[in-house]
Tab-separated table of C-alpha atoms in Angstrom:
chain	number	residue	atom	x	y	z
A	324	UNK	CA	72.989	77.027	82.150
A	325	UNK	CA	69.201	75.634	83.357
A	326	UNK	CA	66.930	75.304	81.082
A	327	UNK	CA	64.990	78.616	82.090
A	328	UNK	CA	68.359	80.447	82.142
A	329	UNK	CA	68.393	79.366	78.669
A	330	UNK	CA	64.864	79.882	77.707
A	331	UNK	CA	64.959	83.384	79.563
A	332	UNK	CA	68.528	84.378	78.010
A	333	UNK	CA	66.802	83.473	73.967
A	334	UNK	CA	63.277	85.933	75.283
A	335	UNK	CA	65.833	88.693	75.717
A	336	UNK	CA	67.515	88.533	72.742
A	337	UNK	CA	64.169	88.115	70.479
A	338	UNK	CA	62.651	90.812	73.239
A	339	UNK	CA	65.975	93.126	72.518
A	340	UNK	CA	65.088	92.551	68.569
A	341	UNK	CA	62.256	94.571	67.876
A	342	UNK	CA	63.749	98.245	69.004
A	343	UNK	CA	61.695	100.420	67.144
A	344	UNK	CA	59.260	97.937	66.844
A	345	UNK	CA	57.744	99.026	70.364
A	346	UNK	CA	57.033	102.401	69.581
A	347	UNK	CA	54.853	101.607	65.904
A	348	UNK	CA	53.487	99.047	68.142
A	349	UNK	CA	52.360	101.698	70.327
A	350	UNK	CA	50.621	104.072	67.684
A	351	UNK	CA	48.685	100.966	66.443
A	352	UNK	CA	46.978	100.530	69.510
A	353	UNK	CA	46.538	103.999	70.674
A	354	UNK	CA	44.984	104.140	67.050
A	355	UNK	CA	43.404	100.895	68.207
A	356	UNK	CA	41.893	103.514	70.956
A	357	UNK	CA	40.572	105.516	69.083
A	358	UNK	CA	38.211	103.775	66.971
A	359	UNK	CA	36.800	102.124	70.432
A	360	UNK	CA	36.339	105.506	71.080
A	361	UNK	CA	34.749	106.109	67.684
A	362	UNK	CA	32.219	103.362	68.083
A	363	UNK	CA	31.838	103.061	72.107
A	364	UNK	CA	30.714	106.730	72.893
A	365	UNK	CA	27.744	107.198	74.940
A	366	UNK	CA	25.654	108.635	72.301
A	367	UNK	CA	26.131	105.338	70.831
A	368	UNK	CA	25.874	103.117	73.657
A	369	UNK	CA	26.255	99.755	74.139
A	370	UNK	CA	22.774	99.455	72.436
A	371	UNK	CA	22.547	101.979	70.141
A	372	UNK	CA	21.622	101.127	66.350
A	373	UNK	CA	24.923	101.025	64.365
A	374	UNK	CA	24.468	100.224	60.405
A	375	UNK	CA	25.551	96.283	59.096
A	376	UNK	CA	28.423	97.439	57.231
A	377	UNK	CA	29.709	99.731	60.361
A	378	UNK	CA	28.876	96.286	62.508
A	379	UNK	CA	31.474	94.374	60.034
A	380	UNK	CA	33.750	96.648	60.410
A	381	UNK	CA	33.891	97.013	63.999
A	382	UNK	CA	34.147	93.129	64.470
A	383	UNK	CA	36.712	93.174	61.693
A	384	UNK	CA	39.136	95.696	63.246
A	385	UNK	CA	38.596	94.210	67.008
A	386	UNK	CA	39.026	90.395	65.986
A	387	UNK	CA	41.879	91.431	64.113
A	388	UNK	CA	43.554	92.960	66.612
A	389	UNK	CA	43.513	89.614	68.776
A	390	UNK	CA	45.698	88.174	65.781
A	391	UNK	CA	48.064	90.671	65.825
A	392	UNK	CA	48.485	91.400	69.670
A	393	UNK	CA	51.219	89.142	70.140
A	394	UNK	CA	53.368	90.227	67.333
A	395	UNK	CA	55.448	93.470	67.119
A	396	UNK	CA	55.326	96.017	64.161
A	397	UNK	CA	58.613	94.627	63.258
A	398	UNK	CA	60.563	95.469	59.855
A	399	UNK	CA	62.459	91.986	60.122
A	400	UNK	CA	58.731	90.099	59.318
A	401	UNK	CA	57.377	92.601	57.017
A	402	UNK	CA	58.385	90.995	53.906
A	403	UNK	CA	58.282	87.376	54.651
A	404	UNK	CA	57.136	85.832	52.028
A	405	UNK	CA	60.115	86.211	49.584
A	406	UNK	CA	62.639	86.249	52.938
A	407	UNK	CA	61.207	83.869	55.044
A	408	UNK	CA	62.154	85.377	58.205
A	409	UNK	CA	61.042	83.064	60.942
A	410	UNK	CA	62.393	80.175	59.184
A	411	UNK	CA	66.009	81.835	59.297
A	412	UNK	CA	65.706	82.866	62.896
A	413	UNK	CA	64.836	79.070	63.841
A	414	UNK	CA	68.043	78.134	61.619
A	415	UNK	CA	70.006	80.362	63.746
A	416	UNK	CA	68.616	79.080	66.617
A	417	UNK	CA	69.283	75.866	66.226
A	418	UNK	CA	73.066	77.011	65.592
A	419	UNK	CA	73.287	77.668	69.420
A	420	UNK	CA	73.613	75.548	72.381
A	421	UNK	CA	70.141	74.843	73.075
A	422	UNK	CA	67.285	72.531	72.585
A	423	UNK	CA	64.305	72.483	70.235
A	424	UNK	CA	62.141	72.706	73.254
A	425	UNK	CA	64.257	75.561	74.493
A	426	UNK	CA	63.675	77.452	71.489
A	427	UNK	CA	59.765	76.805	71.378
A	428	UNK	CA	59.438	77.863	75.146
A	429	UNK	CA	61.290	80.872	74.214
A	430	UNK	CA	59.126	81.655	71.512
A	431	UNK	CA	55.707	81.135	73.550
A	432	UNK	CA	57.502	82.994	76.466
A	433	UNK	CA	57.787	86.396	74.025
A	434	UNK	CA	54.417	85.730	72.616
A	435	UNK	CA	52.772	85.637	76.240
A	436	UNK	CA	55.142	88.619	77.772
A	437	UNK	CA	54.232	90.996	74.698
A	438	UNK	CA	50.669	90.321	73.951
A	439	UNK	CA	49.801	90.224	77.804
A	440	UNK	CA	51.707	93.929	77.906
A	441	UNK	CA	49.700	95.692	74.886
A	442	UNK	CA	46.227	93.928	76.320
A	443	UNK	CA	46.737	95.574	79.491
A	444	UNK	CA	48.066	98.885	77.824
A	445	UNK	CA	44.994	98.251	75.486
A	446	UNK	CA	42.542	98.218	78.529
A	447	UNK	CA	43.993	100.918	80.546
A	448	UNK	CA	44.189	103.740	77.827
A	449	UNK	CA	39.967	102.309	77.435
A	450	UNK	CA	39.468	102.863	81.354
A	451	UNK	CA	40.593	106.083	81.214
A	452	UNK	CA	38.291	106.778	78.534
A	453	UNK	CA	36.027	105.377	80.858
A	454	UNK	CA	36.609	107.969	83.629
A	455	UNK	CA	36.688	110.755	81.135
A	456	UNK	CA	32.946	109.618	79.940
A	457	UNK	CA	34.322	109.328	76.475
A	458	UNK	CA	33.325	106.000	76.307
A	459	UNK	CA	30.338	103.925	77.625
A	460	UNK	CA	31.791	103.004	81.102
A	461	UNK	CA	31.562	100.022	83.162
A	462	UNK	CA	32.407	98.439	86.376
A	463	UNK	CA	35.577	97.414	88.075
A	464	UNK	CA	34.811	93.647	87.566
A	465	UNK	CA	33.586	93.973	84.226
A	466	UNK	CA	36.766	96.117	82.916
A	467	UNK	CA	38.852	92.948	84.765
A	468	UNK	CA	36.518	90.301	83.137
A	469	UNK	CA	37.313	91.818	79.611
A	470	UNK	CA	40.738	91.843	80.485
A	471	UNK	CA	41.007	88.403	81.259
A	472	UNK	CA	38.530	87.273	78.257
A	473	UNK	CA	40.454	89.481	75.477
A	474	UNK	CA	43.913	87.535	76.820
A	475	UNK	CA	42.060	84.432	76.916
A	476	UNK	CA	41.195	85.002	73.298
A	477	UNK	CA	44.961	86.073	72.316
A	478	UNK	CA	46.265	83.018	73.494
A	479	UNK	CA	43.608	81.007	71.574
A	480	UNK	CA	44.346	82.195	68.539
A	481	UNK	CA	48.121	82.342	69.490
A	482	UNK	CA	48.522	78.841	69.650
A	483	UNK	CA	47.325	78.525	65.924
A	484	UNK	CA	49.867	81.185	64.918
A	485	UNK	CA	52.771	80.428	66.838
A	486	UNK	CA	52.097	77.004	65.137
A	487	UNK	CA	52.216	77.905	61.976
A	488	UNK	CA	55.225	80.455	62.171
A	489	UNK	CA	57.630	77.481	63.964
A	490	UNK	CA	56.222	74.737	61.109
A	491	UNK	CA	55.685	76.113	58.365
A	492	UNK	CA	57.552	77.621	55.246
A	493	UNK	CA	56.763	81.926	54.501
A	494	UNK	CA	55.107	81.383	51.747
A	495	UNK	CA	52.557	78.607	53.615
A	496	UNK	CA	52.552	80.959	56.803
A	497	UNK	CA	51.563	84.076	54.689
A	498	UNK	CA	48.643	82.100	53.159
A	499	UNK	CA	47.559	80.115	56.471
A	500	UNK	CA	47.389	84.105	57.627
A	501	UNK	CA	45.103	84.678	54.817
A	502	UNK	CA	42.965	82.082	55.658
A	503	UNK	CA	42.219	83.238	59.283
A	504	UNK	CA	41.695	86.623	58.382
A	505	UNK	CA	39.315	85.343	56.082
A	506	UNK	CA	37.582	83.265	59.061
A	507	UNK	CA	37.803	86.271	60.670
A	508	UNK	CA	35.299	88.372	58.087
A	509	UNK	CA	32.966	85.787	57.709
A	510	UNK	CA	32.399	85.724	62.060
A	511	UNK	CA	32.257	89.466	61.786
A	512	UNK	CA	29.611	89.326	58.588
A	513	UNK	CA	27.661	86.326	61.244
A	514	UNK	CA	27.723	88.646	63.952
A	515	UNK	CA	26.019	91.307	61.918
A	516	UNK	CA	23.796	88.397	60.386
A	517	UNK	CA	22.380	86.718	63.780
A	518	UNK	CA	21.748	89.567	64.965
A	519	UNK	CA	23.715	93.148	64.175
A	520	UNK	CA	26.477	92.238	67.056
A	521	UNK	CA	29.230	94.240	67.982
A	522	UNK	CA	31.642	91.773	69.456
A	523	UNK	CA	33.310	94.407	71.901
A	524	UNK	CA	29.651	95.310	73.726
A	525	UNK	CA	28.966	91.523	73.288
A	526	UNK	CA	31.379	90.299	75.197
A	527	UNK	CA	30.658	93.413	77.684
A	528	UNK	CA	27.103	92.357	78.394
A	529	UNK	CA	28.251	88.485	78.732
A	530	UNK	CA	30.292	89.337	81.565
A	531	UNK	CA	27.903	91.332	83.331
A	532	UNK	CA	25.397	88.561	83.076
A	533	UNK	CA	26.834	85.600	83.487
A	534	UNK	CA	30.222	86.876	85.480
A	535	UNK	CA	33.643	85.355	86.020
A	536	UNK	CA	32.758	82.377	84.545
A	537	UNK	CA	32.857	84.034	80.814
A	538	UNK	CA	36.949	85.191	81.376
A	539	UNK	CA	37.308	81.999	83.083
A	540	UNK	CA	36.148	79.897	80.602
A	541	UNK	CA	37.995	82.229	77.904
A	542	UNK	CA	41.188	81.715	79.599
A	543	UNK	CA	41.187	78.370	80.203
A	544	UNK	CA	40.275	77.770	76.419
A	545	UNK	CA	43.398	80.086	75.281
A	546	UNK	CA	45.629	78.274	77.938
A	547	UNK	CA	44.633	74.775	76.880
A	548	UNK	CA	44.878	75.338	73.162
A	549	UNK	CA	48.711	77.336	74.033
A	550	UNK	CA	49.655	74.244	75.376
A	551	UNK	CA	48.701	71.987	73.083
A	552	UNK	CA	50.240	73.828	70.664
A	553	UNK	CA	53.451	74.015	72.246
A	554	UNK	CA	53.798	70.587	72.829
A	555	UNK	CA	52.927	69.631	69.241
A	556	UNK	CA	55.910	72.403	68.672
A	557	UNK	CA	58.057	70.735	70.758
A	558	UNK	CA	58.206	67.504	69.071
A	559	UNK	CA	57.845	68.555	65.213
A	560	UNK	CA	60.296	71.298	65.203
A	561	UNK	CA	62.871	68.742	65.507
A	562	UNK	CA	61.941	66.668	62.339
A	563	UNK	CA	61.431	69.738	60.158
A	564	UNK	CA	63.165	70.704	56.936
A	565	UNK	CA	64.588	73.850	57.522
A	566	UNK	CA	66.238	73.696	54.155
A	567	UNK	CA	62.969	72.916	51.967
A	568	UNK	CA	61.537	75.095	49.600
């Protein structure tokens, strides 16, 4: 087999994995929908006056959801600390005919494929809010920009994950998570700080003024930092421990 046979044949199986995995995926972000709804109405606007703590937890719940995009609601990773779940799927990986940078590609591959899916799922259940008037609506380009800027910033923070899950122990992965959730309330609190910013009408009225250049610059960030990331990958997952505690 080629290479991208063999990088293709190890994104089906992981792919092939999740089963019911899809389908709580798929409440999340239709839940994810609502609470744009909640918070993007008209009556609210992309300017209206929405309270600091509301502000928070806006940015909270959005930037979250960029860390989570690329990962399915999946039972096999819900309880990795004591199990250690990726570290046993690498294991097993390595058990096959294939090479470390096989099994990275394969990785990124499933991370890219699902998290570009549920953006564009994400983004078409909010432009049909749009056409219904439930929420504040835009234009054509400006519904693409945030497309493109939102996948931007899923690979971004992608490349830090994916890093962590193919390098690190559970235990260090679960607390690494910890840590950027943590950087992730303190931008939301500086949001509200400089200014009482909601990060999804932020990034709204930075495409309309400046234009492509804002998803531009967003995905060639994400891209840049992906790749760096899987290279890293590609040499250090062949010198690591997969036996340490």
């Amino acid at each position: 087999m080629s290479v991208w046979s063999n990088v293709w044949w190890l994104a089906k199986q992981d792919l092939k994995m999740v089963r019911y995995g899809y389908i709580w995926s798929l409440l999340y972000y239709l839940n994810a929908m609502f609470v744009l709804f909640v918070f993007m109405k008209p009556e609210i606007s992309m300017h209206g006056e929405v309270n600091g703590f509301l502000t928070v937890v806006f940015n909270l719940f959005v930037l979250s959801i960029i860390q989570v995009v690329g990962y399915p609601i999946d039972t096999r990773n819900m309880n990795y600390w004591k199990n250690d779940a990726y570290t046993k799927r690498i294991l097993q990986l390595k058990m096959l005919p294939v090479t470390n940078k096989e099994i990275v590609t394969s990785r990124f591959l499933v991370y890219i494929l699902y998290s570009s899916f549920f953006i564009l799922l994400l983004h078409v259940g909010i432009r049909v809010m749009m056409s219904l008037q439930w929420v504040e609506p835009v234009g054509w380009g400006t519904w693409l920009g945030m497309i493109f800027f939102w996948w931007g910033a899923v690979l971004a923070v992608g490349s830090f994950y994916l890093y962590g899950e193919m390098s690190m122990k559970g235990k260090v992965f679960f607390r690494f998570s910890l840590l950027m959730l943590l950087a992730t309330l303190i931008l939301s609190i500086l949001l509200w700080w400089t200014g009482n910013y909601m990060v999804w009408p932020l990034a709204i009225s930075s495409i309309e003024q400046y234009g492509a250049i804002v998803p531009a610059c967003s995905v060639i960030i994400g891209a840049t930092a992906l790749g760096f990331s899987w290279k890293i990958l590609g040499r250090k997952i062949g010198h690591r421990d997969l036996f340490a505690s």
